[in-house]
């Protein structure tokens, strides 16, 4: 795989990508402005703004039916926006049909041509662009090697396993050297082990060739490990666009905080500019940017909470008294469920730092650093 | 040994089942025997028999004289004319049916069903009556003739020509082309077309490289379903063609009834049956499976 990745690099360097753009435009691969897509009464995509930079691994993440595929299909030209504008490398796409857009798609269902063998499938795009036979054949060889499908060039898609079909779909798109590659849950049909292996290979490939990947997934772990940036979608809206770390550590909405990893929500209201009041009356210094009296929630990840013996919590951290409900031992960590006055908190202690093990009924104090919290609305 | 006992039971159950199947099938088997197998045997036997001077068929002097006569110019001319008309009918049906089937299969399910019923409505009335209706339309002061001459496409008098026969056959067999085409086009996964468009194919190229090859089973099935009955058609040529130029079907009837040459009629029938059999075999091997 590594040798092949080097080969990809050479092939890509030979292309003229970017030469016909000004510097400014070249840095923006895909731009959506106020894009809305309706299907009858259903608003599949609701007024989204999105800028994806050149060479970026960008993921669209969200639960089923949130509009990820629709967004991707609009970029590909398979669906036209009801409203808004969409440009690729600075060029407004408008009504331009899919065959005249510099993007290729790896479909959720692969969409391999069942009546053509692997080579014909991979060569289809080249053939449509009238690449001469010899060059086409070389490129097909290259793509087949790239996805390690050597010796299977003459099989029909029906004679391939799911993972092999997925590789062919990838090769069929990559062989065209698109400026932007759109991938719609390409690993969805694979088993866990193969999926993890393909995640690494895809990521390496993307890094080496430097094409922009727009990657759709509903698997938050996949998005977090692979992406440069993630856009989290919910009910057609783009809730937050950020690096995986920022999405995890500083979610801005309750949905995002809840969708990515596990978390605790402490209900609160804004008291004054940078002070909030928790449901139990405790005051906490965090700046919210919301008007006084707004109902908000503070979210804290379980691993940002620590458990202490009652009244032994260090100063400078916010403290909440509670009683241990249950303890789950995970090997590398211990999960405590602690009930405080008005709710339950989930606390995750790394096994190495867990110290003395507490049991149900123990009176404890849970503490956290205000800096490790995020204020979310909704 | 329980295993053996179970095996015995299984065997008994299977035997009972097959006996039951035979009994249930018996009426149909008898029917086929009396009205299909025995007549077919008679036709084949006739084709090897001798025609006496008086026009009777002599069954005790077997020979292949009737098959030798198939090579005569008159007979060959009839066969080729039938072949040509069947081919033209098939091509015209295909050209008309493909866009229609494509259109139907891209509608919403409700509209689709309505249109399919529409395609099949002609079957609700008798074929003979419908063919006679065409004769009225094609009459020199018929609606068709008047309309054709009104729009200036010649005088529109086609009754009792090959064109009238083809028109009648196309009319009669078009549904047999539409339905298998619809079945195979409807089954095509549209994401394949999108995949092709995404890979730089124009709409036309996506059709040529994806839709057309994937609908080929329907094309083959429909073509056979139209070609085979057109080749042996009797009613339509008789009513609309005026029998001025003989086609296979009417020629065979002539042999039996007018020329009183049973063996030749029988050998021609065997040839037509052979063509149909080959067609049907191809149909089952290629398209029939997908229906
Ligand atoms: N062609 C269509 N006609 C009508 N509604 C549609 C159509 N395509 C999508 N939708 C609706 O738009 C919404 C978004 O669909 P979309 O396929 O983009 O979701 P998704 O995020 O890709 O989901 P999944 O993870 O399940 O693939 C859904 O409510 C869906 O039912
Ligand atoms: Mg989807």
XYZ file of C-alpha atoms and ligand atoms in Angstrom:
701
model
C 0.000 0.000 0.000
C 2.756 2.482 0.881
C 4.551 2.060 -2.438
C 1.302 2.593 -4.195
C 0.579 5.704 -2.257
C 3.883 7.101 -3.507
C 2.777 6.205 -6.983
C -0.472 8.059 -6.521
C 1.484 11.084 -5.474
C 3.496 11.042 -8.674
C 0.404 10.652 -10.754
C -1.278 13.523 -9.028
C 1.684 15.820 -9.287
C 1.471 15.469 -13.036
C -1.935 17.086 -13.141
C -2.646 20.756 -13.551
C -5.006 21.089 -10.650
C -5.227 24.564 -9.266
C -3.273 26.246 -12.039
C -6.284 27.962 -13.466
C -7.421 29.361 -10.143
C -6.305 32.417 -8.303
C -4.623 31.682 -5.003
C -7.673 32.662 -3.021
C -10.053 30.405 -4.851
C -7.638 27.503 -4.912
C -7.804 27.238 -1.166
C -11.561 26.728 -1.227
C -12.625 23.395 -2.674
C -16.354 23.450 -2.068
C -18.540 26.284 -0.912
C -22.237 26.126 -0.065
C -24.109 29.323 0.720
C -27.605 29.244 2.152
C -28.325 25.901 0.527
C -31.769 24.435 1.121
C -33.253 21.296 -0.378
C -36.919 20.423 -0.121
C -38.640 17.257 -1.254
C -42.278 18.290 -1.255
C -42.977 19.112 2.376
C -39.780 17.541 3.684
C -36.929 19.964 4.249
C -34.000 17.590 3.770
C -31.325 20.287 3.992
C -32.096 23.543 5.750
C -30.168 26.671 4.823
C -26.612 25.460 5.328
C -23.402 27.414 4.841
C -20.271 25.356 4.430
C -16.760 26.010 3.202
C -14.434 23.077 2.637
C -10.783 23.867 1.991
C -8.566 22.259 -0.590
C -6.959 19.013 0.509
C -9.118 18.741 3.577
C -10.670 15.555 4.963
C -14.102 16.870 5.821
C -16.774 14.694 7.369
C -20.502 15.218 7.492
C -21.720 13.486 10.602
C -25.235 12.997 11.844
C -27.970 10.486 12.567
C -29.971 8.730 9.885
C -32.155 11.028 7.820
C -30.426 14.286 8.791
C -29.617 15.214 5.199
C -26.021 14.054 4.751
C -26.606 12.144 1.545
C -28.739 14.953 0.156
C -25.944 17.453 0.799
C -23.435 15.197 -0.926
C -25.739 14.619 -3.870
C -26.138 18.347 -4.342
C -22.363 18.754 -4.521
C -22.225 15.907 -7.051
C -25.007 17.484 -9.095
C -27.355 14.542 -8.673
C -29.769 16.823 -6.863
C -30.272 20.548 -7.404
C -30.646 22.888 -4.430
C -34.067 24.398 -3.934
C -32.313 27.571 -2.835
C -28.777 28.791 -2.308
C -25.572 28.639 -4.268
C -22.912 26.000 -4.582
C -19.454 26.409 -6.055
C -16.497 24.080 -6.565
C -13.059 25.623 -6.794
C -14.616 29.025 -7.179
C -16.844 28.042 -10.063
C -20.561 28.399 -9.548
C -22.148 25.038 -10.345
C -25.699 26.233 -10.959
C -27.515 23.750 -13.155
C -24.362 22.021 -14.308
C -25.009 18.262 -14.732
C -22.988 15.705 -12.762
C -20.893 14.653 -15.751
C -19.474 18.154 -16.054
C -18.479 18.598 -12.415
C -14.906 17.943 -11.241
C -16.044 15.539 -8.532
C -16.529 11.803 -8.257
C -18.645 9.867 -5.837
C -18.254 6.618 -3.963
C -21.885 5.667 -3.463
C -23.447 4.270 -0.312
C -24.511 1.198 -2.318
C -21.350 1.313 -4.520
C -23.458 1.403 -7.720
C -21.004 -0.817 -9.582
C -22.178 -1.763 -13.077
C -23.222 -5.413 -12.743
C -22.760 -6.180 -16.441
C -19.166 -4.947 -16.588
C -16.107 -6.542 -15.080
C -13.852 -4.803 -12.576
C -11.587 -3.307 -15.239
C -14.501 -1.972 -17.275
C -16.053 -0.510 -14.149
C -12.855 1.266 -13.188
C -12.219 2.418 -16.741
C -15.726 3.747 -17.299
C -15.020 7.354 -16.327
C -11.811 7.404 -18.381
C -13.659 5.987 -21.354
C -16.364 8.630 -21.094
C -13.672 11.280 -21.086
C -12.152 9.645 -24.162
C -8.806 8.801 -22.594
C -6.953 6.718 -25.201
C -6.884 2.980 -24.746
C -3.238 2.538 -23.719
C -3.297 5.292 -21.160
C -6.605 4.031 -19.880
C -5.219 0.568 -19.438
C -2.210 1.904 -17.502
C -4.419 3.953 -15.225
C -6.709 0.988 -14.595
C -3.663 -1.129 -13.672
C -2.549 1.585 -11.322
C -5.961 1.841 -9.661
C -6.300 -1.929 -9.343
C -2.928 -2.092 -7.609
C -3.878 0.852 -5.454
C -6.816 -0.985 -3.943
C -5.016 -4.330 -3.976
C -7.409 -6.013 -6.348
C -4.749 -7.526 -8.602
C -5.893 -10.684 -10.387
C -9.571 -9.835 -10.057
C -9.826 -7.453 -12.992
C -12.006 -9.788 -14.988
C -14.510 -10.605 -12.311
C -17.991 -9.155 -12.339
C -19.141 -7.206 -9.252
C -21.486 -10.061 -8.361
C -18.451 -12.275 -7.850
C -16.849 -9.979 -5.274
C -17.236 -9.691 -1.519
C -18.588 -6.498 0.026
C -15.109 -5.273 0.910
C -13.818 -5.966 -2.577
C -16.760 -4.156 -4.137
C -16.027 -1.229 -1.892
C -12.422 -1.172 -3.126
C -13.540 -1.245 -6.739
C -15.943 1.625 -6.098
C -13.090 3.592 -4.573
C -10.736 2.784 -7.449
C -13.392 3.680 -9.984
C -13.665 7.154 -8.485
C -9.981 7.748 -7.730
C -8.749 6.724 -11.172
C -10.307 9.910 -12.552
C -8.252 12.083 -10.206
C -11.192 14.257 -9.207
C -10.605 17.576 -7.490
C -13.056 16.533 -4.824
C -13.974 12.991 -3.859
C -17.377 12.482 -2.291
C -17.809 9.383 -0.154
C -21.198 8.321 1.173
C -20.693 5.938 4.092
C -18.267 3.926 1.981
C -17.355 1.607 4.843
C -20.881 1.087 6.101
C -21.226 -2.431 4.722
C -17.923 -3.749 6.016
C -17.291 -5.677 9.206
C -15.540 -3.950 12.053
C -12.031 -5.246 11.406
C -12.036 -4.488 7.700
C -13.654 -1.142 8.401
C -10.883 -0.125 10.759
C -8.246 -1.244 8.288
C -9.921 0.661 5.454
C -10.236 3.756 7.651
C -6.482 3.851 8.037
C -5.861 3.154 4.371
C -8.336 5.786 3.234
C -6.854 8.346 5.550
C -3.311 7.592 4.370
C -4.393 7.727 0.790
C -6.087 11.045 1.273
C -3.071 12.532 3.035
C -0.708 11.416 0.320
C -2.704 12.444 -2.728
C -4.054 15.561 -1.093
C -7.455 15.489 -2.763
C -10.340 16.959 -0.847
C -12.485 14.256 0.703
C -16.055 14.966 1.685
C -16.934 11.987 3.780
C -20.415 11.137 4.991
C -20.836 8.947 8.032
C -23.130 8.427 10.969
C -20.352 6.775 12.964
C -18.925 9.402 15.305
C -15.801 7.407 16.059
C -15.021 7.112 12.366
C -15.519 10.846 11.881
C -13.376 11.747 14.880
C -10.450 9.508 13.926
C -10.344 10.345 10.231
C -11.343 13.970 9.756
C -9.562 17.289 9.718
C -12.901 18.915 10.359
C -16.387 17.644 11.062
C -19.748 19.178 10.284
C -22.431 17.805 12.572
C -25.876 17.716 11.002
C -29.245 17.345 12.626
C -32.634 17.575 10.936
C -31.206 19.228 7.864
C -29.226 21.879 9.714
C -25.484 22.120 10.196
C -25.149 22.582 13.933
C -21.406 22.911 14.289
C -18.353 22.809 12.051
C -15.073 22.289 13.872
C -12.048 20.098 14.382
C -12.795 16.756 16.023
C -11.201 17.998 19.224
C -13.254 21.172 19.331
C -16.423 19.257 18.565
C -15.681 16.930 21.457
C -14.364 19.440 23.969
C -16.404 22.506 23.078
C -19.762 21.481 21.679
C -22.094 24.442 21.234
C -25.390 22.583 21.239
C -26.890 19.903 23.383
C -27.351 17.696 20.334
C -23.693 17.822 19.359
C -22.518 17.218 22.924
C -24.805 14.244 23.238
C -24.151 12.793 19.774
C -20.375 12.724 20.108
C -19.267 10.572 23.025
C -20.920 10.456 26.445
C -21.593 13.513 28.532
C -23.419 15.049 31.517
C -25.776 17.994 31.299
C -26.255 20.350 34.239
C -29.322 22.531 33.744
C -28.682 26.202 34.514
C -29.713 29.778 33.840
C -27.516 32.737 33.013
C -27.290 35.048 36.074
C -25.092 37.800 34.744
C -22.539 38.132 31.947
C -20.110 35.475 33.179
C -21.909 33.753 36.011
C -24.538 31.047 35.850
C -26.798 29.450 38.427
C -27.117 25.688 38.483
C -30.421 24.029 39.288
C -29.368 23.563 42.924
C -28.535 27.244 43.318
C -24.744 26.875 42.994
C -23.067 29.653 41.140
C -20.439 28.944 38.527
C -18.154 31.337 36.700
C -18.325 30.632 32.971
C -18.865 33.104 30.204
C -21.806 32.209 28.012
C -22.409 35.041 25.604
C -26.120 34.585 26.281
C -28.509 37.170 27.722
C -29.235 37.090 31.461
C -32.012 34.684 32.390
C -31.489 32.417 29.392
C -31.981 28.741 30.155
C -28.879 26.819 29.216
C -27.068 23.656 30.145
C -23.484 23.060 31.099
C -21.951 19.933 29.724
C -19.053 18.092 31.317
C -17.523 14.888 29.935
C -17.419 11.952 32.384
C -13.609 11.864 32.264
C -13.448 15.527 33.287
C -15.173 14.728 36.579
C -13.328 13.335 39.596
C -14.653 11.612 42.681
C -13.352 12.407 46.181
C -14.222 11.453 49.710
C -16.839 13.851 51.026
C -15.272 17.289 51.695
C -11.852 16.253 50.437
C -12.110 17.883 47.032
C -9.291 20.320 46.198
C -9.987 24.034 46.153
C -10.436 25.876 42.883
C -12.696 23.199 41.458
C -16.429 23.247 41.459
C -17.882 20.728 43.930
C -21.122 18.792 44.051
C -21.999 16.417 46.912
C -23.609 13.133 46.056
C -23.992 9.444 46.732
C -22.575 6.640 44.600
C -25.351 4.704 42.837
C -23.452 2.147 40.910
C -19.958 1.192 39.872
C -18.957 -0.408 36.583
C -15.456 -1.747 36.218
C -14.215 -1.584 32.629
C -10.639 -2.750 33.057
C -8.961 0.443 31.943
C -11.448 2.661 33.756
C -14.128 2.733 36.400
C -17.498 4.326 35.691
C -19.368 5.728 38.692
C -22.922 6.850 38.600
C -23.273 9.470 41.316
C -26.645 10.862 42.282
C -26.588 14.479 43.333
C -29.633 16.416 44.506
C -31.385 16.782 41.241
C -29.756 14.371 38.822
C -27.255 11.613 38.129
C -23.703 12.245 37.009
C -21.535 9.822 35.097
C -17.913 9.895 36.196
C -15.129 8.058 34.416
C -11.911 7.423 36.378
C -8.922 5.918 34.616
C -8.101 2.697 36.450
C -4.585 3.950 37.148
C -5.914 7.001 39.015
C -8.964 5.445 40.594
C -7.284 5.074 43.971
C -9.492 3.486 46.554
C -12.569 1.877 45.024
C -15.890 3.281 46.188
C -19.070 1.309 46.437
C -22.766 2.064 46.132
C -24.034 4.191 48.985
C -20.695 5.930 49.627
C -20.986 9.637 50.275
C -18.680 11.454 47.884
C -17.946 14.820 46.349
C -17.661 15.195 42.611
C -15.502 18.007 41.303
C -14.720 19.587 37.981
C -12.848 22.518 36.538
C -15.089 25.222 35.102
C -12.653 25.423 32.180
C -13.586 21.916 31.135
C -17.229 22.667 30.685
C -19.155 23.910 27.680
C -22.325 25.890 27.657
C -24.924 24.524 25.309
C -28.387 25.636 24.337
C -31.416 23.775 23.110
C -32.909 -47.594 14.598
C -34.706 -44.275 14.761
C -32.705 -42.821 11.871
C -33.881 -45.505 9.509
C -37.441 -45.157 10.680
C -37.344 -41.424 10.015
C -35.922 -42.039 6.577
C -38.720 -44.442 5.817
C -41.295 -41.926 6.915
C -39.721 -39.227 4.847
C -39.773 -41.457 1.838
C -43.404 -42.347 2.365
C -44.339 -38.719 2.791
C -42.564 -37.836 -0.430
C -44.311 -40.608 -2.323
C -47.670 -39.530 -0.980
C -46.918 -35.969 -1.984
C -45.985 -36.889 -5.519
C -49.059 -39.109 -5.854
C -51.161 -36.211 -4.660
C -49.461 -33.911 -7.165
C -50.215 -36.332 -9.971
C -53.869 -36.563 -9.040
C -54.215 -32.813 -8.853
C -52.551 -32.448 -12.223
C -54.557 -35.184 -13.870
C -57.286 -33.038 -15.492
C -54.678 -30.769 -17.037
C -52.595 -33.726 -18.137
C -55.579 -35.340 -19.828
C -56.475 -32.058 -21.462
C -52.978 -31.555 -22.836
C -52.855 -35.121 -24.033
C -56.135 -34.940 -25.923
C -55.883 -31.442 -27.335
C -52.158 -30.983 -27.711
C -49.995 -34.089 -27.740
C -52.276 -36.245 -29.887
C -53.028 -33.523 -32.497
C -49.329 -32.702 -32.614
C -48.590 -36.370 -33.235
C -51.171 -36.411 -36.023
C -49.602 -33.341 -37.666
C -46.167 -34.914 -37.526
C -47.507 -38.189 -38.877
C -49.279 -36.337 -41.714
C -46.088 -34.593 -42.679
C -44.540 -37.955 -43.544
C -47.624 -39.275 -45.310
C -48.487 -39.377 -49.026
C -51.095 -37.318 -50.870
C -53.166 -39.391 -53.255
C -54.291 -38.020 -56.622
C -57.747 -37.406 -55.251
C -56.324 -35.223 -52.462
C -56.691 -37.741 -49.673
C -53.864 -38.359 -47.255
C -52.549 -41.890 -47.319
C -51.053 -42.840 -43.986
C -49.417 -46.145 -44.885
C -46.713 -44.950 -47.259
C -44.203 -42.946 -45.223
C -41.822 -40.595 -47.036
C -40.236 -37.157 -46.863
C -41.747 -35.841 -50.097
C -43.607 -33.092 -48.203
C -40.338 -31.828 -46.737
C -38.649 -31.905 -50.117
C -41.379 -29.621 -51.440
C -40.450 -26.998 -48.853
C -37.522 -26.126 -51.112
C -39.823 -25.118 -53.975
C -39.795 -21.464 -54.975
C -43.423 -20.833 -54.130
C -43.065 -22.210 -50.649
C -39.769 -20.414 -50.030
C -41.282 -17.131 -51.156
C -44.100 -17.557 -48.663
C -41.677 -18.423 -45.886
C -39.424 -15.447 -46.549
C -42.358 -13.064 -46.841
C -43.608 -14.269 -43.457
C -40.151 -13.953 -42.011
C -39.780 -10.436 -43.330
C -43.150 -9.335 -41.997
C -42.397 -10.898 -38.606
C -39.031 -9.124 -38.454
C -40.556 -5.768 -39.408
C -43.360 -6.226 -36.903
C -40.830 -7.019 -34.173
C -38.665 -4.003 -34.988
C -41.627 -1.612 -35.128
C -42.947 -3.003 -31.833
C -39.539 -2.568 -30.212
C -39.166 1.004 -31.419
C -42.646 1.900 -30.171
C -42.576 -0.109 -26.960
C -39.162 0.843 -25.577
C -39.874 4.525 -24.990
C -43.299 3.640 -23.634
C -41.936 0.999 -21.255
C -39.203 3.411 -20.179
C -41.760 6.123 -19.559
C -44.032 3.822 -17.561
C -41.256 2.444 -15.391
C -40.074 5.921 -14.430
C -43.521 6.983 -13.145
C -44.716 6.739 -9.558
C -46.099 3.304 -8.598
C -49.746 4.394 -8.774
C -49.418 5.950 -12.234
C -47.374 2.940 -13.317
C -50.123 0.460 -12.469
C -52.726 2.557 -14.206
C -50.662 2.695 -17.372
C -49.972 -1.038 -17.281
C -53.700 -1.703 -17.055
C -54.067 0.641 -20.014
C -51.586 -1.427 -21.994
C -53.551 -4.583 -21.243
C -57.073 -3.229 -21.842
C -57.177 -4.435 -25.508
C -56.988 -8.005 -24.209
C -60.421 -7.583 -22.749
C -62.044 -7.872 -26.151
C -61.691 -10.552 -28.774
C -58.697 -10.397 -31.091
C -60.806 -11.221 -34.130
C -63.224 -8.418 -33.404
C -60.411 -5.956 -32.871
C -58.874 -6.950 -36.170
C -62.189 -6.456 -37.946
C -62.374 -3.045 -36.308
C -59.098 -2.185 -38.021
C -60.633 -3.215 -41.295
C -63.319 -0.612 -40.762
C -60.744 2.016 -39.870
C -58.637 1.173 -42.895
C -61.507 1.157 -45.364
C -61.225 3.675 -48.175
C -63.623 5.984 -46.319
C -62.450 4.771 -42.888
C -61.182 7.037 -40.143
C -57.522 6.043 -40.564
C -57.539 6.551 -44.308
C -59.215 9.934 -44.020
C -56.875 11.114 -41.298
C -53.773 10.073 -43.197
C -54.875 11.841 -46.340
C -56.039 14.857 -44.310
C -52.539 15.419 -42.934
C -51.143 14.863 -46.417
C -49.313 11.578 -45.963
C -50.446 10.020 -49.245
C -53.915 8.647 -49.831
C -53.733 6.286 -46.864
C -55.198 3.314 -48.652
C -53.254 0.459 -47.119
C -55.983 -2.123 -46.620
C -55.042 -5.474 -48.142
C -51.326 -4.651 -48.307
C -48.397 -5.901 -46.241
C -48.408 -2.563 -44.434
C -51.912 -3.215 -43.203
C -50.811 -6.649 -41.993
C -47.833 -5.170 -40.147
C -50.047 -2.470 -38.661
C -52.473 -5.098 -37.443
C -49.740 -7.320 -36.033
C -48.016 -4.418 -34.283
C -51.344 -3.395 -32.816
C -52.064 -6.911 -31.647
C -48.667 -7.817 -30.219
C -47.419 -4.490 -28.859
C -48.387 -5.388 -25.262
C -46.224 -8.519 -25.510
C -43.278 -6.224 -26.161
C -44.185 -3.568 -23.617
C -44.639 -5.874 -20.638
C -41.281 -7.707 -20.638
C -39.491 -4.437 -21.451
C -41.239 -2.765 -18.568
C -40.343 -5.659 -16.274
C -36.648 -5.419 -17.065
C -36.384 -1.619 -17.112
C -38.325 -1.263 -13.907
C -35.823 -3.544 -12.210
C -32.790 -1.415 -13.081
C -31.171 0.205 -10.078
C -31.277 3.947 -10.838
C -28.211 4.602 -8.759
C -26.314 2.886 -11.591
C -27.430 5.638 -13.934
C -26.383 8.206 -11.373
C -23.059 6.413 -11.057
C -22.590 6.668 -14.804
C -23.535 10.357 -14.833
C -21.091 10.949 -11.998
C -18.411 9.249 -14.111
C -18.799 11.808 -16.906
C -21.411 9.981 -18.975
C -23.945 12.176 -20.757
C -27.579 11.169 -20.440
C -27.368 9.403 -23.789
C -24.177 7.539 -22.891
C -25.636 6.481 -19.547
C -28.562 5.055 -21.461
C -26.405 3.292 -24.028
C -23.900 1.844 -21.606
C -26.085 1.091 -18.601
C -29.839 1.131 -19.204
C -29.848 -0.537 -22.621
C -27.548 -3.477 -21.731
C -29.394 -4.064 -18.471
C -32.742 -4.089 -20.245
C -31.545 -6.535 -22.886
C -33.302 -9.550 -21.317
C -36.569 -7.669 -21.788
C -35.663 -6.801 -25.385
C -34.947 -10.443 -26.160
C -38.028 -11.739 -24.383
C -40.310 -9.165 -25.984
C -38.852 -9.727 -29.438
C -39.430 -13.456 -29.234
C -42.934 -13.011 -27.867
C -43.760 -10.770 -30.847
C -41.746 -12.528 -33.528
C -43.012 -16.047 -32.932
C -46.764 -15.389 -33.236
C -46.193 -12.880 -36.068
C -44.385 -15.530 -38.075
C -47.285 -17.939 -37.877
C -50.057 -15.341 -37.859
C -53.215 -16.322 -39.691
C -56.093 -14.120 -38.614
C -54.490 -10.730 -39.226
C -53.136 -11.466 -42.717
C -56.459 -13.037 -43.633
C -58.518 -10.044 -42.560
C -56.202 -7.107 -43.261
C -53.945 -8.554 -45.934
C -56.759 -9.900 -48.060
C -54.626 -12.981 -48.639
C -53.386 -11.485 -51.877
C -49.918 -12.655 -51.027
C -49.780 -15.781 -48.975
C -48.117 -15.861 -45.597
C -47.208 -18.966 -43.650
C -50.422 -19.185 -41.664
C -52.812 -18.777 -44.545
C -50.682 -20.896 -46.852
C -50.921 -23.792 -44.426
C -54.675 -23.405 -44.197
C -54.836 -23.338 -47.992
C -52.910 -26.590 -48.191
C -55.317 -28.359 -45.893
C -58.589 -26.903 -47.153
C -58.200 -25.781 -50.775
C -55.205 -27.554 -52.281
C -56.052 -30.641 -50.276
C -52.378 -31.315 -49.710
C -52.341 -32.459 -46.101
C -48.713 -33.609 -46.018
C -47.361 -30.266 -47.296
C -49.560 -28.354 -44.858
C -48.314 -30.612 -42.093
C -44.642 -30.271 -42.970
C -45.020 -26.468 -43.096
C -46.700 -26.604 -39.696
C -43.810 -28.609 -38.343
C -41.399 -25.949 -39.620
C -43.393 -23.146 -37.998
C -43.581 -25.125 -34.780
C -39.825 -25.646 -34.960
C -39.236 -21.895 -35.296
C -41.533 -21.256 -32.340
C -39.821 -23.935 -30.305
C -36.382 -22.458 -30.939
C -37.736 -19.007 -30.096
C -39.264 -20.259 -26.884
C -36.081 -22.036 -25.887
C -34.054 -18.865 -26.418
C -36.686 -16.972 -24.498
C -36.428 -19.244 -21.496
C -32.659 -19.297 -21.565
C -32.254 -15.537 -21.879
C -35.202 -13.392 -20.996
C -37.749 -15.761 -19.593
C -35.871 -16.089 -16.367
C -36.185 -12.410 -15.624
C -39.920 -12.248 -16.182
N -35.904 11.755 -3.151
C -36.465 12.058 -1.981
N -37.772 12.304 -1.887
C -38.348 12.631 -0.716
N -37.677 12.725 0.445
C -36.362 12.478 0.425
C -35.682 12.128 -0.779
N -34.373 11.939 -0.484
C -34.255 12.159 0.829
N -35.438 12.482 1.378
C -35.671 12.830 2.786
O -34.736 13.800 3.152
C -34.220 13.557 4.449
C -32.717 13.452 4.406
O -32.349 12.312 3.678
P -30.839 11.884 3.461
O -30.857 10.730 2.531
O -30.041 13.055 3.040
O -30.409 11.411 4.903
P -29.013 10.823 5.416
O -28.502 11.788 6.406
O -28.142 10.490 4.281
O -29.471 9.510 6.165
P -28.782 8.056 6.252
O -27.720 8.129 7.284
O -29.919 7.187 6.698
O -28.281 7.722 4.886
C -34.910 12.299 4.941
O -35.967 12.684 5.763
C -35.413 11.654 3.696
O -36.589 10.931 3.959
Mg -27.404 8.630 3.466
